[in-house]
Tab-separated table of C-alpha atoms in Angstrom:
chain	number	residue	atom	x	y	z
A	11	UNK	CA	0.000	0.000	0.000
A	12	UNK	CA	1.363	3.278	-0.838
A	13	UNK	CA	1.922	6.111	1.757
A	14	UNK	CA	-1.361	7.783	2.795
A	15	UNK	CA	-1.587	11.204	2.847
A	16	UNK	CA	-2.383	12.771	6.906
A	17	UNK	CA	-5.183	14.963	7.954
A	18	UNK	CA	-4.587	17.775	10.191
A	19	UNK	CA	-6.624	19.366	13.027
A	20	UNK	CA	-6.356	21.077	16.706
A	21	UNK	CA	-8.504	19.291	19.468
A	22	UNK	CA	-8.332	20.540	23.011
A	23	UNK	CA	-6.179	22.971	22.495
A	24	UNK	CA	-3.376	20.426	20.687
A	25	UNK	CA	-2.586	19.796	17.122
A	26	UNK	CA	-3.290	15.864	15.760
A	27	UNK	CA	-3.014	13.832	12.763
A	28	UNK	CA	-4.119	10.748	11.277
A	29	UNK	CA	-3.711	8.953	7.905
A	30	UNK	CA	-6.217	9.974	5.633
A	31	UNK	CA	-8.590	7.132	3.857
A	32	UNK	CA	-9.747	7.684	0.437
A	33	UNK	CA	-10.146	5.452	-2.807
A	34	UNK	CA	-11.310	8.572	-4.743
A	35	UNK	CA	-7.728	10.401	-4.701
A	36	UNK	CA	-9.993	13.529	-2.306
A	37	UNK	CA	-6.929	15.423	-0.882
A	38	UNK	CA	-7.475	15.452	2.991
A	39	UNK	CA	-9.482	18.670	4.469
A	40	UNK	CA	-7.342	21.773	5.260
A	41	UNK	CA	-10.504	23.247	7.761
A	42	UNK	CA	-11.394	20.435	10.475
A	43	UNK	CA	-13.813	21.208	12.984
A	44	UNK	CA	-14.950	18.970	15.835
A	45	UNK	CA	-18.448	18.434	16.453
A	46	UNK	CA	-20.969	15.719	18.034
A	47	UNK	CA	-24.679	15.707	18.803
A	48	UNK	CA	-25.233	19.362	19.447
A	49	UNK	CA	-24.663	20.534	15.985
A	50	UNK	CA	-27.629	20.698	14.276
A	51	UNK	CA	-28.459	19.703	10.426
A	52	UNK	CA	-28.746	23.283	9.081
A	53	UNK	CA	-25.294	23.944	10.928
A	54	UNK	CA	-23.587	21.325	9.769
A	55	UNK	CA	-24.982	21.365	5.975
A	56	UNK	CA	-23.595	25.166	5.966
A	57	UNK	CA	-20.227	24.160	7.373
A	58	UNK	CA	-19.937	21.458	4.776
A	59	UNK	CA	-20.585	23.565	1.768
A	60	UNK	CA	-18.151	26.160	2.573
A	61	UNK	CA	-15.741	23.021	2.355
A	62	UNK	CA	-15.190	22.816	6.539
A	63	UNK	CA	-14.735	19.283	7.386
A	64	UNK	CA	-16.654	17.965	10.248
A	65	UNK	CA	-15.058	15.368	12.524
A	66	UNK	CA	-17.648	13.513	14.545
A	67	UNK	CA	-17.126	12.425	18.388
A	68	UNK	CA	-20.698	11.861	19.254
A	69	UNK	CA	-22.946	8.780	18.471
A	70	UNK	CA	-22.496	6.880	15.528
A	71	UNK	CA	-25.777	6.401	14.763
A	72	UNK	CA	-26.315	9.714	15.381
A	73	UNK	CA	-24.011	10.784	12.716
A	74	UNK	CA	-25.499	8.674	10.389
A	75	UNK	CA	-28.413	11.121	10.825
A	76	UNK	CA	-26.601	14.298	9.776
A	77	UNK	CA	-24.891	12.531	6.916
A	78	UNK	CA	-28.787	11.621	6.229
A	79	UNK	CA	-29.857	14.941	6.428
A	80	UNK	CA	-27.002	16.857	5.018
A	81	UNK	CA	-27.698	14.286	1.437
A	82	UNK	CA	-31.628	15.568	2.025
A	83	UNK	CA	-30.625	19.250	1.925
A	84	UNK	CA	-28.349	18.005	-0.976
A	85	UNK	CA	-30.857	16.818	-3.128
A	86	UNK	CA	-33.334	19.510	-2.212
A	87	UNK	CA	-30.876	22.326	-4.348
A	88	UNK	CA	-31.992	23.503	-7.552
A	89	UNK	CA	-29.576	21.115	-9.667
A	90	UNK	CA	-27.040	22.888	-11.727
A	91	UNK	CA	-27.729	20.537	-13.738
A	92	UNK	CA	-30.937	21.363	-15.302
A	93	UNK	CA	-29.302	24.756	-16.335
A	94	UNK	CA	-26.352	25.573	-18.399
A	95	UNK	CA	-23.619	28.468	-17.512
A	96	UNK	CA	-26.067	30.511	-19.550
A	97	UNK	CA	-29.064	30.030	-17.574
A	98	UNK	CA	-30.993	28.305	-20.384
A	99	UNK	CA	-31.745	24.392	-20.381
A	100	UNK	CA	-28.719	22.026	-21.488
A	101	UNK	CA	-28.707	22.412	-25.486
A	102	UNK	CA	-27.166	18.795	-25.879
A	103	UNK	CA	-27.125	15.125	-24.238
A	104	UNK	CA	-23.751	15.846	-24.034
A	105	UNK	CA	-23.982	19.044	-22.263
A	106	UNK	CA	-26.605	17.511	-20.085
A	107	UNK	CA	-24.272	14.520	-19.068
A	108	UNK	CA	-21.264	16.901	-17.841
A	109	UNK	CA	-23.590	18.695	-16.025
A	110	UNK	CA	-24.916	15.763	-14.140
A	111	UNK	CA	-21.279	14.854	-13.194
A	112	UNK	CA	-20.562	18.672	-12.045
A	113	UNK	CA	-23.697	18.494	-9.663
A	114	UNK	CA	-22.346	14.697	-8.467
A	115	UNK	CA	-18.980	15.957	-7.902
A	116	UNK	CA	-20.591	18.723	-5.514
A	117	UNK	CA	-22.982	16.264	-3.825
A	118	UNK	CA	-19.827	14.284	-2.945
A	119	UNK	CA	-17.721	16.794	-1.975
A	120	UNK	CA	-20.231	18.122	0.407
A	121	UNK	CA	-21.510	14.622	1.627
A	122	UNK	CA	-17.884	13.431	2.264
A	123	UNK	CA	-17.082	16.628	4.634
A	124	UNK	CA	-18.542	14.144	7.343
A	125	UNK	CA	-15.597	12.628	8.963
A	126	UNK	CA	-15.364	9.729	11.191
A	127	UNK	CA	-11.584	8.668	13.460
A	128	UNK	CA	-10.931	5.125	13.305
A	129	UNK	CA	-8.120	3.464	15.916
A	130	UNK	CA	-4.908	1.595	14.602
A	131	UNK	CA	-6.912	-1.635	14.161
A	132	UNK	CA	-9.916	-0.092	12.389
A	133	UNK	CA	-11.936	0.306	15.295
A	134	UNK	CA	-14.382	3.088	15.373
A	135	UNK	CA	-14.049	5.123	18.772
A	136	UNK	CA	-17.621	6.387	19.096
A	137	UNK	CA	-20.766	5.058	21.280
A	138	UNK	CA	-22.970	2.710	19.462
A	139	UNK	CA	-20.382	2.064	16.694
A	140	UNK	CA	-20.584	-0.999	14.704
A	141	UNK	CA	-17.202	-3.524	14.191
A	142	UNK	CA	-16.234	-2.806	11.074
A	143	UNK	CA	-12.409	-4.328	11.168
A	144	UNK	CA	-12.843	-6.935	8.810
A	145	UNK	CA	-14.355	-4.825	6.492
A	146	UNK	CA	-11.621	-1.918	6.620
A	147	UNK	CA	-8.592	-4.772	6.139
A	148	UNK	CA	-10.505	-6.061	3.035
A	149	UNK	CA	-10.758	-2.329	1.406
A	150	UNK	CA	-7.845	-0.433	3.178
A	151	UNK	CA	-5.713	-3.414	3.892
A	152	UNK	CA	-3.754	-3.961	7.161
A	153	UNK	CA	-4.304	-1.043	10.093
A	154	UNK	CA	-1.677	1.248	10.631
A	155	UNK	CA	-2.175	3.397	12.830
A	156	UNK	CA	-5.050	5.868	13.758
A	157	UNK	CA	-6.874	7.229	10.735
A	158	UNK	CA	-9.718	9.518	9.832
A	159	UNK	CA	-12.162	8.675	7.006
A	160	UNK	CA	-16.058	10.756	5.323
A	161	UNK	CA	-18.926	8.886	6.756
A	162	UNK	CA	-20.028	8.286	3.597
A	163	UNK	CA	-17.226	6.576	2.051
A	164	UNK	CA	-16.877	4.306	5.196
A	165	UNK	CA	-20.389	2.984	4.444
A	166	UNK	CA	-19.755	2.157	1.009
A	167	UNK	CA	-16.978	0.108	2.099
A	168	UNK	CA	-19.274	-1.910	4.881
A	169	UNK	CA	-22.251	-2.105	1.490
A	170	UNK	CA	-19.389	-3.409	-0.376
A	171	UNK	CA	-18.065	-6.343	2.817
A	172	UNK	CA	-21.867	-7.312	2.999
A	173	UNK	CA	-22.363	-7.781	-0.595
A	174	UNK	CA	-19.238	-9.703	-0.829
A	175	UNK	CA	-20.742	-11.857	2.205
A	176	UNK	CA	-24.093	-12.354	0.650
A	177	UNK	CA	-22.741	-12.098	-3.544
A	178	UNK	CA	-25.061	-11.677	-5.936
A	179	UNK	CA	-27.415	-14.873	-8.060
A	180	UNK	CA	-25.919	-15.154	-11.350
A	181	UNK	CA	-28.578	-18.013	-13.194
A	182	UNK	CA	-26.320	-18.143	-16.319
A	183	UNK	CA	-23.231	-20.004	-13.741
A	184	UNK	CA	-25.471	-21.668	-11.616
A	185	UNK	CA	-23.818	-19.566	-8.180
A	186	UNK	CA	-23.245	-16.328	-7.176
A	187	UNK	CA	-20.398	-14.200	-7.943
A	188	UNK	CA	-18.751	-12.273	-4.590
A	189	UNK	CA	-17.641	-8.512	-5.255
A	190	UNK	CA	-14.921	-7.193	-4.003
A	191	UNK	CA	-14.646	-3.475	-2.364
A	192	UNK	CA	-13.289	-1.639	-5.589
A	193	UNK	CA	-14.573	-4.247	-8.126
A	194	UNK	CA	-17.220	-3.674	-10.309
A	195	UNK	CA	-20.418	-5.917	-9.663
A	196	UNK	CA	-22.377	-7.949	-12.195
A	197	UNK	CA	-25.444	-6.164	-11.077
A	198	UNK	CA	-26.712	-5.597	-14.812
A	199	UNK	CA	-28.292	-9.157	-16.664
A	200	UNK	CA	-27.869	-7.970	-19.607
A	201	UNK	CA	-24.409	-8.416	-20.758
A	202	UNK	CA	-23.766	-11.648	-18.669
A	203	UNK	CA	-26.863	-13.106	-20.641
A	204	UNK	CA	-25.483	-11.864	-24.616
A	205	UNK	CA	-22.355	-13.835	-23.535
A	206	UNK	CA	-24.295	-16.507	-22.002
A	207	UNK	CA	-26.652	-17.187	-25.137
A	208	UNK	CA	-24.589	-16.041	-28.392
A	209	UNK	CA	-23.861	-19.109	-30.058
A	210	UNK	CA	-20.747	-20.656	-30.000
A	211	UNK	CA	-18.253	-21.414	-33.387
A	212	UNK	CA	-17.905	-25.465	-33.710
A	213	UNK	CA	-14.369	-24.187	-33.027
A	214	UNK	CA	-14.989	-23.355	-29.709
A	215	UNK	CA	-16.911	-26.899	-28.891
A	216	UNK	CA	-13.467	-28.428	-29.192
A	217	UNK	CA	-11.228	-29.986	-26.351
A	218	UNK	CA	-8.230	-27.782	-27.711
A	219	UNK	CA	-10.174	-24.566	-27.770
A	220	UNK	CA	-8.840	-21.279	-25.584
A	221	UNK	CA	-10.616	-18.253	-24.637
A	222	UNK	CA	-9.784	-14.653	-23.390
A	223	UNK	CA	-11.519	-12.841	-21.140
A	224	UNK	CA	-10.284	-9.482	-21.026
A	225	UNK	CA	-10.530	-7.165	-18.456
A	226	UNK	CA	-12.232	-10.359	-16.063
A	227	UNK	CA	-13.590	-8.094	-13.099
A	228	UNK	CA	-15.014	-10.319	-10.778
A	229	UNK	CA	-14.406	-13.015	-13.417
A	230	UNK	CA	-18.247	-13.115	-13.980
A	231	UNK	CA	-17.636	-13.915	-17.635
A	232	UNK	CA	-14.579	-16.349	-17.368
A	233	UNK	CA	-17.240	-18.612	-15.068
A	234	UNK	CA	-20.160	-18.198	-18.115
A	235	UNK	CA	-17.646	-19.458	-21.069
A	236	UNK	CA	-16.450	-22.326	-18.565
A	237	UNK	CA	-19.820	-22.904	-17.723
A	238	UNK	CA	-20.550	-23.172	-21.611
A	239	UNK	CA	-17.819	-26.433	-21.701
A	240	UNK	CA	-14.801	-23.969	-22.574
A	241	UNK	CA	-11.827	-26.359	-21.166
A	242	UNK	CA	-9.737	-23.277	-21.622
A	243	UNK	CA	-10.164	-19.663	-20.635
A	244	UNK	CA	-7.704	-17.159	-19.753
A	245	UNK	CA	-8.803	-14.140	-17.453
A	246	UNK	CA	-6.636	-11.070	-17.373
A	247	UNK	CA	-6.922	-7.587	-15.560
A	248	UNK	CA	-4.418	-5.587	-14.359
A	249	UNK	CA	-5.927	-3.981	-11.072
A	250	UNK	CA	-4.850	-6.859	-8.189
A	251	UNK	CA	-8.255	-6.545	-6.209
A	252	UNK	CA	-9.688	-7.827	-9.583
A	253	UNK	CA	-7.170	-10.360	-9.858
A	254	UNK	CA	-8.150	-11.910	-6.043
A	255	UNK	CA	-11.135	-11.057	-6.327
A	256	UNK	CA	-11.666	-13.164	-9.796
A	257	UNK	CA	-9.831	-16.209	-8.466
A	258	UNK	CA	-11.559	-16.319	-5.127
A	259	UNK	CA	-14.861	-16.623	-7.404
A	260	UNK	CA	-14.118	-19.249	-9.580
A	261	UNK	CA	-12.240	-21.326	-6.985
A	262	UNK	CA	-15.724	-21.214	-5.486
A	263	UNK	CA	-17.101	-22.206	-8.209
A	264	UNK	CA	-15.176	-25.033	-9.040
A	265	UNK	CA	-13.977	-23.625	-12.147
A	266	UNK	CA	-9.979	-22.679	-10.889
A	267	UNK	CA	-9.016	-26.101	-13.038
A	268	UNK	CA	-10.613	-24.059	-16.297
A	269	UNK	CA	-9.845	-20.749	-15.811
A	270	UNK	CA	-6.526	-19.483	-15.581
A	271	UNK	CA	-6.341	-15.561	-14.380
A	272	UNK	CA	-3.331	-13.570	-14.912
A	273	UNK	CA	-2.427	-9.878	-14.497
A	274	UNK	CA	-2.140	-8.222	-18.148
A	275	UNK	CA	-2.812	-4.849	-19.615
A	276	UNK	CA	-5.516	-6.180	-21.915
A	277	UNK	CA	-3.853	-9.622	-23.575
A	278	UNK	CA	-2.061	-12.084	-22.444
A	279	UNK	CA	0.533	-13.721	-24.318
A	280	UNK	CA	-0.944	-16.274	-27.443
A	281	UNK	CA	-3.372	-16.555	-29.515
A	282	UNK	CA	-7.477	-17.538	-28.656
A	283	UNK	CA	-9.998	-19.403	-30.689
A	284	UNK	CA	-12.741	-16.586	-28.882
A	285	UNK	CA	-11.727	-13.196	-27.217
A	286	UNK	CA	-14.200	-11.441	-25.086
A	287	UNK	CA	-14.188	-7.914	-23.609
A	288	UNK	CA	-17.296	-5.828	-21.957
A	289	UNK	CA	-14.729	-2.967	-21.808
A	290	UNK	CA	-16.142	0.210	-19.624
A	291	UNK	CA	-18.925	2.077	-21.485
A	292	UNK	CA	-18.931	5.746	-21.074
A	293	UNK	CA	-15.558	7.725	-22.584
A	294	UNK	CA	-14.627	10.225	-19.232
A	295	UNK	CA	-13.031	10.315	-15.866
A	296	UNK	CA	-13.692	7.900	-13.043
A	297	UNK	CA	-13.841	9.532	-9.344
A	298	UNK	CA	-13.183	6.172	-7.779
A	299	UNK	CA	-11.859	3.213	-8.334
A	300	UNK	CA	-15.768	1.570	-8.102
A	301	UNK	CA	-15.870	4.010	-10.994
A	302	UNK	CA	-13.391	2.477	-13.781
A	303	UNK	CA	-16.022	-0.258	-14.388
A	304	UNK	CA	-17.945	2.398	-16.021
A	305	UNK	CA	-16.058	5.523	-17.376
A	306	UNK	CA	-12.981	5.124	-19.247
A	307	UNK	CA	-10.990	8.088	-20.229
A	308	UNK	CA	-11.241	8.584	-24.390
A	309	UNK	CA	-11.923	5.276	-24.620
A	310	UNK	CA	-8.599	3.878	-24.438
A	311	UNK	CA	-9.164	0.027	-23.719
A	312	UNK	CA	-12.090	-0.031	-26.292
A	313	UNK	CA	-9.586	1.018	-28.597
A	314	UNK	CA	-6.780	-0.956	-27.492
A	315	UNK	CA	-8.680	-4.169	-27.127
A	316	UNK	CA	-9.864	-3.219	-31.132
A	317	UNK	CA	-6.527	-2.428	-32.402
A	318	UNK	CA	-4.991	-5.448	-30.790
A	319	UNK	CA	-7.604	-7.659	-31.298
A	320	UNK	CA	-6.573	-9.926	-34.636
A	321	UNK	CA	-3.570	-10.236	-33.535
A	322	UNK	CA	-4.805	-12.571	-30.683
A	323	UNK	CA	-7.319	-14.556	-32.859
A	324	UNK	CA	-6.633	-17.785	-34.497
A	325	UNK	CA	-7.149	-18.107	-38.008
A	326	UNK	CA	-11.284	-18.195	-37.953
A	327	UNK	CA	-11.876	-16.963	-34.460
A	328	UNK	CA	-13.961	-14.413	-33.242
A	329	UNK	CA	-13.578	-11.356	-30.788
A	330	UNK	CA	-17.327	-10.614	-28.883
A	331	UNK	CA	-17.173	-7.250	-27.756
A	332	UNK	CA	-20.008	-6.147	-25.328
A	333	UNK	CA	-20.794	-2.520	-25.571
A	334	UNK	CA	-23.792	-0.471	-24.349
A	335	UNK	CA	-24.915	2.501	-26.947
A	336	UNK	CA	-25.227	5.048	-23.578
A	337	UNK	CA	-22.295	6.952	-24.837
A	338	UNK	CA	-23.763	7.630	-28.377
A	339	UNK	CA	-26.866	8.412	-27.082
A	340	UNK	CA	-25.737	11.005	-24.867
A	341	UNK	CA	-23.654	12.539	-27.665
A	342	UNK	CA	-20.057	11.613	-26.165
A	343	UNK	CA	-18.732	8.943	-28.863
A	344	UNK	CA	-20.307	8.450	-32.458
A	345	UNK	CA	-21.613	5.097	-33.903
A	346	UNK	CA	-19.177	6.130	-36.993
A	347	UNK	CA	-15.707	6.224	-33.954
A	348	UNK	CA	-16.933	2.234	-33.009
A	349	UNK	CA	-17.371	1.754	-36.634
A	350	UNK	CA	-14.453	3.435	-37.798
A	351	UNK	CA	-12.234	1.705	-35.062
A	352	UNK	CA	-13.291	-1.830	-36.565
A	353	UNK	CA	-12.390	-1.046	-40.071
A	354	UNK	CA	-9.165	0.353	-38.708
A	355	UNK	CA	-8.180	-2.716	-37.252
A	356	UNK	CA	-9.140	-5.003	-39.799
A	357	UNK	CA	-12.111	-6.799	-38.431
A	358	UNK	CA	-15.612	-7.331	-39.976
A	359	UNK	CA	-18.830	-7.505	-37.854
A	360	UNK	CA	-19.833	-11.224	-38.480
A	361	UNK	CA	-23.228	-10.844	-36.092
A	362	UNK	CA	-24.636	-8.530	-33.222
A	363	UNK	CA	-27.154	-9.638	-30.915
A	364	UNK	CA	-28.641	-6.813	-28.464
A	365	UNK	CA	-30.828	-6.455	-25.455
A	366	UNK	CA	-32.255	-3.789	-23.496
A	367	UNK	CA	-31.498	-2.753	-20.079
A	368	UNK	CA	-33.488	-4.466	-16.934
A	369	UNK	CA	-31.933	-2.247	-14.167
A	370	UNK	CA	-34.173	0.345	-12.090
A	371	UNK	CA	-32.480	3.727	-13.455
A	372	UNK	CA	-33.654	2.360	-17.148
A	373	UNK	CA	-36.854	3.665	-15.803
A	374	UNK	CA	-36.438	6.455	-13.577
A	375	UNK	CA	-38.014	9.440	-14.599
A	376	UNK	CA	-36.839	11.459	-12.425
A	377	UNK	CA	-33.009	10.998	-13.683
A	378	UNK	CA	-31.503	13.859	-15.334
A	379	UNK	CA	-30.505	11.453	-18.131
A	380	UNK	CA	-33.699	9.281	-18.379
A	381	UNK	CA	-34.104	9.993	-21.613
A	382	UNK	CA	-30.854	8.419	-22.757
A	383	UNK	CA	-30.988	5.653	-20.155
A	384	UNK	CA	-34.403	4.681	-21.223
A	385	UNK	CA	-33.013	4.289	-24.625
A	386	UNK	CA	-30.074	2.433	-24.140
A	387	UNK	CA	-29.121	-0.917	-25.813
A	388	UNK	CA	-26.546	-3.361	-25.026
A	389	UNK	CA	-25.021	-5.386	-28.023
A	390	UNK	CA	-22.716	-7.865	-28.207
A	391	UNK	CA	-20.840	-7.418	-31.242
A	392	UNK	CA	-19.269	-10.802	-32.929
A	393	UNK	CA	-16.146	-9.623	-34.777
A	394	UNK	CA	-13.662	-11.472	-36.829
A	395	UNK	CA	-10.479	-10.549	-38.792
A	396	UNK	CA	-11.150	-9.729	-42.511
C-alpha cells in the first residue's frame, strides 16, 4: 500500500493527525472542525458547503443522521444541472451529461465533509459504533495506525463487505459471484446473458479450444464461457483486487481447473480461438476506483482491445465485444468512432445480438438522463479478422 496522505486538526487545544482514507484520490481537508450531537443539520450542511470538514465524536448512529440529512438538503438544491452556464436548459445530451457529473462531484464533496476517526486496528471510537475491522482490512488493507475517514465513504466500504458476504445470483453459472470493495459488480443481466446465449463457433466446442476474457472483473464472464464447456479460458486484468477477487470466485465455483487468471494490460501472451471484452462504457473520468467499471478516459481500452484484437485470434476466431450505446446516445462517442475503429483494425462484424437494459435507473423518470438511459441498448458485437 502506498503512503497515505495525513489529515490535520487542533482538538483541546493540541494539534493531531491521522492517515487519511480515500479510494477517490480527495486530498485530505485543510478546515477540520470537531463536532458531536449538538450541531444541528442546518449547521452542519452550511459548514460542509463552505468546504469545513466535520469530525464527529458523538454517536455513531447519530451521525449517520446528519450525513442523512445533510444528502436531504443536498438533493433539495436547484440542480445545476438542469441549467447551463447561460441560464438556459442544457442544449445537448452531451452538455446535459457533464452537467450531471458537475452536480455529483458537488454532492460528494459536500456529503464526504462528514468525517469519522478510526483506531490503529480499524476500530471506530464512538458510542454505538458498529465492528467494522474486517471490512476496513478487506478495502484499506492492514491497520496502521489511527486514521480519519467521510462517513459516507466508510459505508460504502461496509455495502461493499456485505455484498461480498451475501454475492449476488448469477442463473447463467449456476452460483453467485462475490464482489470485491473496488470491483465492479455484475449487477446488470444484460451483458452476462449476450455472452451466455450467443452461439458458439464449432471451433470453440473443441477440447483444444482457448478463450480470453479481457478485463475479467469479478471473473463473472470467465465462469459463463467455462460454464458453456470452454476447457480453456484465460482471465486477465491488471488492477490486483480484480485479480483476487476473480480467483476467489471461480475457486468457489469449481472452475480454478478451467480458468486461468493472470495480471495483463488487456492480452495475455498467445493466440485464442474466442476473445471477449465488456470494456467500460462511457468515454470520461472515473472519481473512484468503483468508478473504472464504467467511465474510461477517451476510450482507451475499447480502442486498445480493437486495435490489438486480430492479432490474438486464431485463423477463424472471433472477438465478442459487449458494448452499451449510452455513450452515443448522450452525444459523447459516435456510432461512426466504433465503426471506424473496426475497419481500422481489420475486423468485420460477423453478427450482433442486443438487449435492453433491466436495471431500475432504465426507468427512472426522475433521472436527469432518463431519456438516454431509457433508450439504451446493449449489443454484443461478434467480430472477426477480414
Amino acid at each position: 500500500m502506498s503512503a497515505r496522505p495525513l489529515v490535520h486538526w487542533t482538538e483541546g487545544g493540541e494539534a493531531r493527525c491521522a492517515r487519511w482514507l480515500s479510494e477517490s484520490g480527495a486530498p485530505p481537508a485543510t478546515r477540520v472542525l470537531i463536532v458531536d450531537d449538538h450541531i444541528t443539520a442546518e449547521a452542519a450542511y452550511g459548514l460542509a458547503c463552505q468546504g469545513t470538514a466535520l469530525l464527529w465524536r458523538g454517536d455513531f448512529h447519530n451521525a449517520r443522521q446528519i450525513l442523512r440529512a445533510l444528502a436531504s438538503r443536498a438533493d433539495g438544491q436547484p440542480p445545476k444541472g438542469k441549467k447551463s452556464a447561460a441560464g438556459s436548459l442544457p442544449t445537448s445530451p452531451a452538455e446535459a451529461f457533464h452537467l450531471h457529473r458537475q452536480d455529483q462531484s458537488q454532492r460528494a464533496r459536500t456529503l464526504g465533509a462528514l468525517l469519522v476517526p478510526l483506531d490503529g486496528d480499524y476500530r471506530i471510537p464512538l458510542r454505538r459504533a458498529p465492528d467494522i475491522r474486517q471490512a476496513c482490512e478487506e478495502a484499506y488493507g492492514p491497520g496502521r495506525g489511527p486514521s480519519v475517514v467521510s462517513l459516507r465513504a466508510l459505508l460504502g466500504v461496509i455495502g461493499a463487505h456485505e455484498w461480498r458476504i451475501k454475492g449476488i445470483e448469477i442463473a447463467a453459472i449456476g452460483g453467485r459471484i462475490h464482489p470485491h470493495y473496488g470491483v465492479f459488480a455484475p449487477i446488470r443481466a444484460e451483458y452476462v446473458d449476450l455472452v451466455a446465449t450467443a452461439a458458439l463457433s464449432p471451433a470453440c466446442k473443441s477440447s483444444s479450444c482457448v478463450a480470453f476474457d479481457i478485463g475479467t472483473g469479478t471473473g463473472v464472464l470467465a465462469a459463463v464461457l467455462a460454464r458453456r464447456g470452454i476447457m480453456q479460458v484465460v482471465a486477465t486484468d491488471r488492477e490486483p483486487r480484480a485479480l483476487v477477487c476473480a480467483r476467489e470466485n471461480l475457486e468457489r465455483l469449481g472452475l480454478a481447473e478451467q480458468v486461468e487468471v493472470v495480471q495483463a494490460d488487456l492480452f495475455p501472451e498467445g493466440r485464442a480461438t474466442l476473445v471477449v471484452c465488456n470494456p467500460p462504457w462511457v468515454p470520461g473520468r472515473p472519481s473512484s476506483p468503483i468508478e473504472r467499471g464504467i467511465y474510461d478516459p477517451e476510450s482507451r481500452m475499447l480502442h486498445g482491445f480493437l486495435a490489438a484484437l486480430s492479432a490474438h485470434l486464431e485463423p477463424g476466431g472471433e472477438g465478442w465485444l459487449i458494448l452499451s450505446d449510452l455513450a452515443e446516445l448522450l452525444g459523447l462517442r459516435p456510432r461512426s468512432e466504433l465503426l471506424s475503429a473496426f475497419e481500422a483494425a481489420g475486423l468485420k462484424v460477423v453478427d450482433r445480438s442486443d438487449a435492453r437494459p433491466t436495471h431500475p435507473r432504465a426507468s427512472d423518470q426522475t433521472d436527469p438522463l432518463h431519456a438516454a438511459r431509457a433508450a439504451e441498448v446493449t449489443s454484443l458485437w461478434r467480430l472477426a479478422g477480414r
